[in-house]
Coordinates of C-alpha atoms in Angstrom, one line a residue:
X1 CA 0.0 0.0 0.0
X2 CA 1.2 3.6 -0.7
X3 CA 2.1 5.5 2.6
X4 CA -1.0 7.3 4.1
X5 CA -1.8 9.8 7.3
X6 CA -4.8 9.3 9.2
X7 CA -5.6 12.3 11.5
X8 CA -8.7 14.2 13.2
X9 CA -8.6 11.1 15.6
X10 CA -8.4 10.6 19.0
X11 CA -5.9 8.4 19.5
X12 CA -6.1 6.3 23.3
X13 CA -3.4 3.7 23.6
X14 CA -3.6 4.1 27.3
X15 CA -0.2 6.0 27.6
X16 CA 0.5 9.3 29.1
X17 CA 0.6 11.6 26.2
X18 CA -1.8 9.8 23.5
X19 CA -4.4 12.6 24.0
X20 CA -1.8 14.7 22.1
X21 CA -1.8 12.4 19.1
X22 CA -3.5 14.6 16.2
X23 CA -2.0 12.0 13.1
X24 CA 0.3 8.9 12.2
X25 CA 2.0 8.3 9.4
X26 CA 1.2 4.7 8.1
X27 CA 3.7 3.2 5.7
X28 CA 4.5 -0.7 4.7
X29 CA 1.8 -1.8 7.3
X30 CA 3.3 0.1 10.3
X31 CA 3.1 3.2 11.7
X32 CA 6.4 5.2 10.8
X33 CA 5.8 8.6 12.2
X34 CA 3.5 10.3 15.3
X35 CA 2.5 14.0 14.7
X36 CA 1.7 16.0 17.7
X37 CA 0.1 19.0 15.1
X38 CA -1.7 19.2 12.0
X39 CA 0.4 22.1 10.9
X40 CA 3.8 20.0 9.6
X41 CA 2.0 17.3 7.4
X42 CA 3.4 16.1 4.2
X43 CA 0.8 17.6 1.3
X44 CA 1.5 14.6 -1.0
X45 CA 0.7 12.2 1.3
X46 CA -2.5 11.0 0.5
X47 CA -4.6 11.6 3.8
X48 CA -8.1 9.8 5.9
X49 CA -9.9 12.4 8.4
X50 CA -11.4 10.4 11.0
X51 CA -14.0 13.2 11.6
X52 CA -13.1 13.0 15.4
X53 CA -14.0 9.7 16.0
X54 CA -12.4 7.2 18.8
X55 CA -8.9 5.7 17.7
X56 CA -7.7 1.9 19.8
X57 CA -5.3 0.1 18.9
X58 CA -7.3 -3.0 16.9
X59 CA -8.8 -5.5 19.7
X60 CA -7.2 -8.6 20.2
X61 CA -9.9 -11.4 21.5
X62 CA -7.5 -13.4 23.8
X63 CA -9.6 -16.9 23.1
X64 CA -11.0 -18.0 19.9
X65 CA -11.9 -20.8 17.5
X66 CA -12.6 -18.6 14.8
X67 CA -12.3 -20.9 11.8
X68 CA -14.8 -23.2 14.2
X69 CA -17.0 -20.3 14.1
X70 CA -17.0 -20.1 10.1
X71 CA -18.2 -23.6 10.5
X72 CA -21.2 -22.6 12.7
X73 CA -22.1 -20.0 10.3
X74 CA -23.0 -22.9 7.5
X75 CA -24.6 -25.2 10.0
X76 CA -27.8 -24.8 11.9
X77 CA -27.9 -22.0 14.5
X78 CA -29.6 -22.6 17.4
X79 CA -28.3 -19.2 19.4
X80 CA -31.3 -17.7 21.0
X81 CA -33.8 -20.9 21.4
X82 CA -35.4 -20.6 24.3
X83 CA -37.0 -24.1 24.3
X84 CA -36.5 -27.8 23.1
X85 CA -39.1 -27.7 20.9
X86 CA -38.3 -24.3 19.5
X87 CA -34.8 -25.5 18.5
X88 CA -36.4 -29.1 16.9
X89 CA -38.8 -26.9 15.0
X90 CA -35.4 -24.9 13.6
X91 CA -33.8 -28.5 12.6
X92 CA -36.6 -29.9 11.4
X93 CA -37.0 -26.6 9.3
X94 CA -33.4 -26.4 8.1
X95 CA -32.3 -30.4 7.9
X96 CA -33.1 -30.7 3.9
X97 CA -30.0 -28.4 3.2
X98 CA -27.7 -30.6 5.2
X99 CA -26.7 -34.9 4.4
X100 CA -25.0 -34.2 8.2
X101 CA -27.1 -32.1 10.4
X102 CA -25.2 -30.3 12.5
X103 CA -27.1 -27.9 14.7
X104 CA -24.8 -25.7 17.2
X105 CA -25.1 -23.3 19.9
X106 CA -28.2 -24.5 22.0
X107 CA -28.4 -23.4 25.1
X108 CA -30.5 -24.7 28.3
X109 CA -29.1 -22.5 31.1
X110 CA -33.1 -21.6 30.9
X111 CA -35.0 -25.0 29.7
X112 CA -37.4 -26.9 32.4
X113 CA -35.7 -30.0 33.7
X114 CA -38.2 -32.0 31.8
X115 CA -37.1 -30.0 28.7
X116 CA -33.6 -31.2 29.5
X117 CA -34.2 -34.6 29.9
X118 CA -36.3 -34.9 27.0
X119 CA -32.9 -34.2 24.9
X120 CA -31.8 -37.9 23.7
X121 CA -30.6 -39.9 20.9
X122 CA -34.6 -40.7 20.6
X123 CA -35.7 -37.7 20.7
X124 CA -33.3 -36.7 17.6
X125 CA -34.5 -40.2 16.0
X126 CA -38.0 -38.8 15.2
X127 CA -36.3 -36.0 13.4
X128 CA -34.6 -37.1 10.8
X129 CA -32.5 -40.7 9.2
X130 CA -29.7 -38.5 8.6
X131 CA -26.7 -38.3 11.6
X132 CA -27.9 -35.5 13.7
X133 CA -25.9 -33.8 16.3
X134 CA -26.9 -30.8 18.4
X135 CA -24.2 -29.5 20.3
X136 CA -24.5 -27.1 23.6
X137 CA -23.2 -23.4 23.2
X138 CA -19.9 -24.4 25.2
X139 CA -18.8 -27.6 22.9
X140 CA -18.2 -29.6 26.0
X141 CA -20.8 -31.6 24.9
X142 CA -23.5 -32.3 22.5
X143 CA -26.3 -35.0 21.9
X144 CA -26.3 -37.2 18.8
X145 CA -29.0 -39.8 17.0
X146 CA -29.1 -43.1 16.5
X147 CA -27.2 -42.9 12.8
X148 CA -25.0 -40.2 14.2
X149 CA -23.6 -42.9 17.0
X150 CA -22.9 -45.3 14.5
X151 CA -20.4 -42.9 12.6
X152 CA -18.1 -42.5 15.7
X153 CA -15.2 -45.1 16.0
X154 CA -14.5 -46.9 18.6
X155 CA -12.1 -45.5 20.9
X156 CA -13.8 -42.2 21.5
X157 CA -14.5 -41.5 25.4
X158 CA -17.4 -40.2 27.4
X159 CA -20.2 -41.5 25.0
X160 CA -23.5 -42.7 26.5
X161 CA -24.8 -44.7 24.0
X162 CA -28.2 -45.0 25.4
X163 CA -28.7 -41.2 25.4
X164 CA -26.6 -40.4 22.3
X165 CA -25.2 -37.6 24.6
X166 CA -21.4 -36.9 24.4
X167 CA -18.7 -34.9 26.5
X168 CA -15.0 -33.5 26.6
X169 CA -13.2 -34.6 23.8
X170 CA -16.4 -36.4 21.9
X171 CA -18.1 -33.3 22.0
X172 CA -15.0 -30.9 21.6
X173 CA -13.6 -32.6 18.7
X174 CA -16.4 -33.3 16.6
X175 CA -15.4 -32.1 13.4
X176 CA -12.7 -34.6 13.7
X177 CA -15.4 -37.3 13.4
X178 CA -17.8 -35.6 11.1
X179 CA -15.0 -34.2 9.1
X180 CA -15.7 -30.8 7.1
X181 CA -14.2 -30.9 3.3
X182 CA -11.4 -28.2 2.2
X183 CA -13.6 -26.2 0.7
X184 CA -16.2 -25.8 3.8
X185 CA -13.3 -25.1 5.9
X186 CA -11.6 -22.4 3.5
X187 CA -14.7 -21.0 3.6
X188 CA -14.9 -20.9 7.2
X189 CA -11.8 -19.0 7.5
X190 CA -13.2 -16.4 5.3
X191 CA -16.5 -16.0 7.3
X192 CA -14.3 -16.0 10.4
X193 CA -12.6 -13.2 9.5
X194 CA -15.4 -11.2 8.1
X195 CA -17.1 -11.7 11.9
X196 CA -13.6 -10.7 13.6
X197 CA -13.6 -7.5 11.4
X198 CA -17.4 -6.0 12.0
X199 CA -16.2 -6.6 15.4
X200 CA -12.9 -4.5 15.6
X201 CA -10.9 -7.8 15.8
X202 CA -7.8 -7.4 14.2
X203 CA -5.9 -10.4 16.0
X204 CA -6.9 -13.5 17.6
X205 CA -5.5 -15.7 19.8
X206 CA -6.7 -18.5 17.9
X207 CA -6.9 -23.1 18.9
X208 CA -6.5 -25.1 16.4
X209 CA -4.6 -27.9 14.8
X210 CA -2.1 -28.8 12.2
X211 CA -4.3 -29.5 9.4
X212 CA -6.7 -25.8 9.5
X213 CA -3.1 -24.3 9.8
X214 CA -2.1 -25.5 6.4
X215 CA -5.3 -24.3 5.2
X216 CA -4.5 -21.2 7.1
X217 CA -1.5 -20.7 4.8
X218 CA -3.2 -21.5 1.9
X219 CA -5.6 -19.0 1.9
X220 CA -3.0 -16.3 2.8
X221 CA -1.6 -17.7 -0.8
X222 CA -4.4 -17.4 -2.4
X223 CA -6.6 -14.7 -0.8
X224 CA -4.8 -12.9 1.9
X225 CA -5.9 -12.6 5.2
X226 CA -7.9 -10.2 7.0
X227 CA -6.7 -11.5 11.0
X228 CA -3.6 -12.3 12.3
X229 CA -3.6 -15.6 13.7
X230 CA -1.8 -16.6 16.8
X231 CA -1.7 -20.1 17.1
X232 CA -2.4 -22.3 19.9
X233 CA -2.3 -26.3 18.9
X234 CA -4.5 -28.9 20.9
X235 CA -2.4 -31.2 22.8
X236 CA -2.8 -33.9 21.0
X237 CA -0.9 -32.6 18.6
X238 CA 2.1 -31.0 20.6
X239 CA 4.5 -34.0 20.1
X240 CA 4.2 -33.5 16.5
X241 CA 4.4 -29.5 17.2
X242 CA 7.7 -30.2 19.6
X243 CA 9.3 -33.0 16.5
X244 CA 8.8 -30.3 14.5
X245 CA 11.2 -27.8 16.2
X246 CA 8.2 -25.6 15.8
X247 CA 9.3 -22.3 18.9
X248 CA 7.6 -19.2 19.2
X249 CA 9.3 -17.3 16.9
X250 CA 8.2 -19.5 13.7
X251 CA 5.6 -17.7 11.4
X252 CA 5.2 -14.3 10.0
X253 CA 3.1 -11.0 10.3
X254 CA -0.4 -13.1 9.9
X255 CA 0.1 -16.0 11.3
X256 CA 2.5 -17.2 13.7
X257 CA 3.2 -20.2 16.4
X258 CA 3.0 -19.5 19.9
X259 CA 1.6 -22.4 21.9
X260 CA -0.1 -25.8 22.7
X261 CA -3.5 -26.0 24.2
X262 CA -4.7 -28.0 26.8
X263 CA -7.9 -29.3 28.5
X264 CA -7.7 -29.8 32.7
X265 CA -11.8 -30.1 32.9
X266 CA -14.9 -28.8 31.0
X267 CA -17.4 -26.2 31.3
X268 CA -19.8 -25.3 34.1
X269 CA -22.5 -25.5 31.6
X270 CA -21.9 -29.2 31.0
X271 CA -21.0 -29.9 34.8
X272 CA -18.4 -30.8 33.7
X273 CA -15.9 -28.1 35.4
X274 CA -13.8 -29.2 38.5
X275 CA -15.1 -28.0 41.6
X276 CA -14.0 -28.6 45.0
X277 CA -17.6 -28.7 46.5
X278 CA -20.3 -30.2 44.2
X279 CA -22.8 -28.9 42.2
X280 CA -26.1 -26.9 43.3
X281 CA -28.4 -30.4 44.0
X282 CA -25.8 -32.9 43.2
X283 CA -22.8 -35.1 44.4
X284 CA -21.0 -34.5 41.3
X285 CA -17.7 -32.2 41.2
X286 CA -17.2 -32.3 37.7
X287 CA -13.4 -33.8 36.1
X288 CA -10.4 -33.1 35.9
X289 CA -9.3 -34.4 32.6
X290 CA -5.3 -35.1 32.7
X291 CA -3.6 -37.2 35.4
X292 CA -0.5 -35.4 37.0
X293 CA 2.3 -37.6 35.0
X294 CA 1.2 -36.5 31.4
X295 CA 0.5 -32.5 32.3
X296 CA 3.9 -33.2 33.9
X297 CA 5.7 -34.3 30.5
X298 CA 3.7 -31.6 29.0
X299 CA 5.3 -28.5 30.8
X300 CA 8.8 -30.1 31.2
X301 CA 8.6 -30.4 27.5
X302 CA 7.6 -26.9 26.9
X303 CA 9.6 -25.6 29.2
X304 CA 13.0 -26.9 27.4
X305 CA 11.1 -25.9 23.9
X306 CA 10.2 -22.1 25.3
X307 CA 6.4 -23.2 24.1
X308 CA 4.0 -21.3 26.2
X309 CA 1.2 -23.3 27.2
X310 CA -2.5 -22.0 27.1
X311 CA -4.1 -24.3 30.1
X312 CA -7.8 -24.3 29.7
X313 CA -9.0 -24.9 33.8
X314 CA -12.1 -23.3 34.8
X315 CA -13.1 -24.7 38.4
X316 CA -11.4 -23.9 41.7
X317 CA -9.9 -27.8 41.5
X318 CA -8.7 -27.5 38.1
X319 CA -6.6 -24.7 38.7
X320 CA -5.0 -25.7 42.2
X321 CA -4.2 -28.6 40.5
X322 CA -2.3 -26.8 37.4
X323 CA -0.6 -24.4 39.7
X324 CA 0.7 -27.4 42.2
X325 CA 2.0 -29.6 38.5
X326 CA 2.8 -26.2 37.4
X327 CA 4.9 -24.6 40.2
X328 CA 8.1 -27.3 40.3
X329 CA 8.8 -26.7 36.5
X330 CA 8.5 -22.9 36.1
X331 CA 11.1 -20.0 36.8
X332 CA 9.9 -17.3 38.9
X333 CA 9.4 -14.5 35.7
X334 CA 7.5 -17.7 34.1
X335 CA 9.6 -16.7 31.5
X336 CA 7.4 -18.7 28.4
X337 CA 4.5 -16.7 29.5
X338 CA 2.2 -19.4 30.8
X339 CA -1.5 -18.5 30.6
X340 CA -4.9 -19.8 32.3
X341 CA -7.8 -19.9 30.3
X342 CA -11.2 -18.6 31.9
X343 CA -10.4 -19.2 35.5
X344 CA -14.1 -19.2 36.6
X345 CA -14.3 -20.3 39.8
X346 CA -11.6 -18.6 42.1
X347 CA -10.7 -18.2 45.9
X348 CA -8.3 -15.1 47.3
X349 CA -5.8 -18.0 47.9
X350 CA -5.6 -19.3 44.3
X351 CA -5.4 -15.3 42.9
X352 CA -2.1 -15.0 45.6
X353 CA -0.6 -17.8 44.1
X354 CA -0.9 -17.0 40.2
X355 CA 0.2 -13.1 41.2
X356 CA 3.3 -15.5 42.7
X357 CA 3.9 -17.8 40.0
X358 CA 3.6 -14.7 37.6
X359 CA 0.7 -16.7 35.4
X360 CA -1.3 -14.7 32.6
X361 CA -4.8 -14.9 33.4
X362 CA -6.9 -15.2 30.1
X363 CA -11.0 -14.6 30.6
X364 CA -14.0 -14.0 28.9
X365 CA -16.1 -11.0 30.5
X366 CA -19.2 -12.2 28.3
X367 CA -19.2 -15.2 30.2
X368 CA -20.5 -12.7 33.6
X369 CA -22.8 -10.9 30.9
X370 CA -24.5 -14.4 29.2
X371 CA -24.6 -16.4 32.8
X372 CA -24.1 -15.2 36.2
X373 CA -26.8 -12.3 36.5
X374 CA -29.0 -13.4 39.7
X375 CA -30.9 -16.6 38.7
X376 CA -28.9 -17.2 35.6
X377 CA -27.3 -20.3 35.1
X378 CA -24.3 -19.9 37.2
X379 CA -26.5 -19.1 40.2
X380 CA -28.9 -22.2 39.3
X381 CA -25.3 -24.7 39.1
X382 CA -23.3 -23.3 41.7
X383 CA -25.6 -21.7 44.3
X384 CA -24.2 -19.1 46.7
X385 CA -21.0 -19.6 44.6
X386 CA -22.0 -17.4 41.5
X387 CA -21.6 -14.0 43.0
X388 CA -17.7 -14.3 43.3
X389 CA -17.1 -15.8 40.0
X390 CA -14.9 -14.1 37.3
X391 CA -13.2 -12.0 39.9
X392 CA -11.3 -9.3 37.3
X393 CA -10.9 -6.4 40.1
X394 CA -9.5 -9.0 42.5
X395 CA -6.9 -10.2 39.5
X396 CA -6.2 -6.8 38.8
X397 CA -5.5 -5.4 42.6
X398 CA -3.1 -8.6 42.7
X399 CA -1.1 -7.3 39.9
X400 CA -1.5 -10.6 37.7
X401 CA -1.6 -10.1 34.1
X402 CA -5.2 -9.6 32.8
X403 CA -6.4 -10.2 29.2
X404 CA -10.1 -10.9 27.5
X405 CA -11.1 -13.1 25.0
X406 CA -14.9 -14.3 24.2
X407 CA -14.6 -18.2 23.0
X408 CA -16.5 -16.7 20.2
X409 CA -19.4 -16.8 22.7
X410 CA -20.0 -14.6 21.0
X411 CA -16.9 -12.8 19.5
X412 CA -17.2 -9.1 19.9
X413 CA -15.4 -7.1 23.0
X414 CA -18.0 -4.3 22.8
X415 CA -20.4 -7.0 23.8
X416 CA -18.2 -8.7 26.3
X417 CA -16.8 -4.7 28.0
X418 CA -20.4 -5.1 30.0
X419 CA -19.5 -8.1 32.0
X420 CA -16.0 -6.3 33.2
X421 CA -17.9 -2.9 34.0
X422 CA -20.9 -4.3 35.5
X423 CA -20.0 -7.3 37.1
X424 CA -22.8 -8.7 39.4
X425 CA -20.4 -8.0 42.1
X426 CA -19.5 -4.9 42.8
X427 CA -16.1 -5.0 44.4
X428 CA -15.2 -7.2 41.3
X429 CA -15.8 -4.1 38.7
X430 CA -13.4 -2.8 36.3
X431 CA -13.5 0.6 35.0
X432 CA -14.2 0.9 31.4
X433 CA -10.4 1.8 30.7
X434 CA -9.3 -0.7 32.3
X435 CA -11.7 -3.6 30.4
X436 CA -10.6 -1.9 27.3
X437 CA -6.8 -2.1 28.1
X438 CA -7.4 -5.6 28.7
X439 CA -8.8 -6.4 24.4
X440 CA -6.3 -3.7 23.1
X441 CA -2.5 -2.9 25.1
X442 CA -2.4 -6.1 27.3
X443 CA -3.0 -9.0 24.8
X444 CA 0.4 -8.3 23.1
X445 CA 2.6 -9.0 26.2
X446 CA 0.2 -12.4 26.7
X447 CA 1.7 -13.2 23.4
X448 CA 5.1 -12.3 23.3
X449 CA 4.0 -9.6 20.2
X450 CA 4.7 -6.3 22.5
X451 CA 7.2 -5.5 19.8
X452 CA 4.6 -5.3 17.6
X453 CA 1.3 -4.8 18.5
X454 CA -0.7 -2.9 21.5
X455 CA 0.0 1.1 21.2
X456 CA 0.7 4.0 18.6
X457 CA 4.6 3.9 18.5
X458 CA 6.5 3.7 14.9
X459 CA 7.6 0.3 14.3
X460 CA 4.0 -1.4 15.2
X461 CA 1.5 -2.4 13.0
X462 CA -1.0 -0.3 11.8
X463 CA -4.1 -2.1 13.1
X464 CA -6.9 -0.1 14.9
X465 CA -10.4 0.0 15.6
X466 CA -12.2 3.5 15.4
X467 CA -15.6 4.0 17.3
X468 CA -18.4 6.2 16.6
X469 CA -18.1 7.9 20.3
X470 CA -16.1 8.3 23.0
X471 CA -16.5 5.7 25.5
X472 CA -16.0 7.4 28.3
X473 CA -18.9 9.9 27.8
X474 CA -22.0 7.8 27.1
X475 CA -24.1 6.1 29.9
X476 CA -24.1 2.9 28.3
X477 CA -21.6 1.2 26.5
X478 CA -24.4 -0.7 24.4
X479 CA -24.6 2.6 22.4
X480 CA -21.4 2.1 20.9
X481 CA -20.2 1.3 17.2
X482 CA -17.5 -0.1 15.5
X483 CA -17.1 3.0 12.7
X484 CA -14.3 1.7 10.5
X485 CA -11.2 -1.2 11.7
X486 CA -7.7 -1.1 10.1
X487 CA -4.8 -3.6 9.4
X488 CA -1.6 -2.5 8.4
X489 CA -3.2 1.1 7.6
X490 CA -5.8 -1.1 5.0
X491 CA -9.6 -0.4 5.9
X492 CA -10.9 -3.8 6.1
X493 CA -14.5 -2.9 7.3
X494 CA -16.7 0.4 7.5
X495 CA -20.0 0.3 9.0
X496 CA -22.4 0.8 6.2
X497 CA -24.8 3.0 8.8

């Protein structure tokens, strides 16, 4: 691209003299140059007047599965059913279009109990021949038919054949059973990244495997991409990552390497989250999902690779478990950057010992938004419990390292900025800078890309998000609009409006 000046911004990269920012110079994808007046700009330079509009640096959503998310987009959608039936009557509607049915994103936080029993492999049965599967919001697991549980090999765990219902890995790795064609997927990348971009989402921290990163290149070949990827590989897949001699540094501007991903227990949704007291009616505390000997071989192995590991643990056991495996095999800096992914369920004694161990502490805000309001469906799992869940002021006093993603649940931090801001708990609030700070400056250090990414200084890239207002002067942050979002100085979306 030819070199260009944007100005009439204002420009918040959350350091001390941004408000003086009045233009940047925007040359081979980076920003070269930081004018202070309007009075010294270079006439040939071709120019874009932001009218006065709100300048970030371009969000990064900390946790995504974006190219999953393309997926959903050509399968059935079942966000916003508020009923069994009223999700059957969508299948039943849509299920000529498909030979597979895949229906996704159902969720029963408020279905009846009968409602939620009446979900089974017969129940599915009287819908269609065809394999159906109708997976919950959170992945961690899904219900199938009768012809759907006869595609799925043998050696696949947490199956109950009598229900046709499905958890952890059966349910989390479905489209490695039911397995998309090129062409579904390289279309799922680009529907990914048309999401990311209406959104402000220039980067994502992104799971996936070895396979959809080939396709990843491919379509950078042949198309160009419209998201940096950073890449976090499931762990079945690290000892091919490690063979490999795959380290952080290998990649480029749009997609790079930076960790392995890995399950410790499932989601509260599913019950399936580790607790350390049961849940709400119940003597079940959920699983932890690796023993201590293979999470062992796991760090020691990316500890001599310098592979950060992205360790998905959402109950209070889950995590005390990680940080006791963890703790032996780390330096002090935990100098690969180590992160925990949502970190739900937490207790003043766990947050003092991440602050210790130094551990990155990766959460979704539009977790608090969807599902722990009073007599939402953290309230109706846990109990007493909900209030103090997702504890981001607590993190934050404790000096740990605090970045947001969404799970593309749904993607979007202007959606998610509620659930920091108005956290059902009041001492657990952030201010709206500070949730910001957490999708813009922060995510770059969380990724070893601080050289790169997160503020307004020559030598990053050119990626920002521009909003239609000020956030700081409305009364509701629901008012606000994604106006136009850059990469490498490139407009890649303007609001039509």
């Amino acid at each position: 691209m030819h070199p260009l000046i944007v100005f009439n911004g204002r420009f918040n990269d959350f350091t001390v003299n941004c408000n003086k920012i009045k233009a940047l110079l925007i040359d081979r994808n980076e920003i070269q140059k930081i004018y202070y007046n309007t009075q010294n700009l270079p006439l040939p330079i071709k120019k874009l007047d932001l009218n006065g509009k709100y300048v970030l640096p371009g969000f990064t959503d900390c946790h995504t599965h974006l190219i999953s998310r393309g997926l959903e987009l050509q399968r059935i959608d079942l966000t916003g059913g508020k009923s069994l039936d009223s999700c059957l009557q969508k299948i039943t509607g849509e299920k000529h279009k498909h030979d597979i049915v895949f229906a996704q994103n159902y969720d029963d936080s408020d279905w009846s109990g009968d409602e939620k029993e009446r979900l089974n492999r017969r129940t599915l049965d009287r819908i269609t021949k065809k394999p159906l599967i109708m997976r919950r919001v959170c992945g961690h697991c899904a219900v199938v038919n009768t012809s759907a549980l006869k595609c799925i090999p043998r050696g696949w765990h947490y199956i109950q054949s009598n229900t046709g219902r499905l958890c952890e890995n059966a349910a989390l790795f479905l489209n490695d059973i039911f397995k998309p064609d090129q062409a579904t997927l390289l279309k799922a990348i680009g529907l990914g990244m048309q999401e990311a971009a209406k959104n402000g989402v220039t980067t994502v921290h992104e799971i996936s495997d070895p396979q959809r990163i080939e396709l990843l290149l491919k379509f950078k070949r042949c198309s160009g991409l419209k998201t940096r990827f950073v890449l976090y590989i499931y762990e079945q897949h690290a000892s091919t990552m490690f063979n490999a001699g795959l380290v952080n540094s290998w990649g480029d501007d749009f997609i790079r390497f930076a960790g392995i991903k890995i399950f410790l227990d499932g989601s509260i949704g599913a019950r399936t989250a580790a607790l350390k007291q049961p849940y709400v009616k119940c003597r079940n505390r959920g699983k932890v999902l690796l023993t201590q000997v293979p999470l062992k071989n796991l760090i020691k192995k990316a500890e001599k690779n310098g592979t950060q590991l992205m360790i998905h643990a959402i109950g209070d056991r889950a995590i005390d478990f990680g940080l006791k495996v963890l703790k032996p095999y780390i330096d002090k800096k935990n100098s690969c950057r180590h992160r925990l992914e949502h970190l739900e369920l937490l207790n003043q004694r766990l947050i003092e010992r991440l602050a210790r161990m130094n551990i990155i502490a990766s959460m979704q805000p539009n977790f608090v938004r969807r599902w722990q309001n009073p007599g939402g469906l953290y309230e109706k799992t846990l109990g007493h419990r909900f209030i103090d869940m997702n504890p981001f002021k607590s993190l934050a006093r404790a000096g740990i390292h605090l970045v947001f993603g969404s799970d593309c649940m749904p993607i979007g931090p202007l959606f998610g900025l509620k659930g920091a801001t108005d956290h059902p708990s009041a001492k657990n609030r952030l201010s709206l800078m500070q949730a910001l700070a957490c999708y813009t400056v922060k995510p770059a250090y969380a990724a070893f890309e601080e050289h790169h990414k997160g503020d307004f200084k020559p030598g990053k890239f050119a990626d920002f998000v521009i909003l239609d207002q000020d956030p700081e002067k409305i009364d509701d942050t629901d008012k606000l609009n994604i106006s136009m979002v850059m990469l490498g100085g490139e407009i890649i979306y303007r609001n039509p409006a």
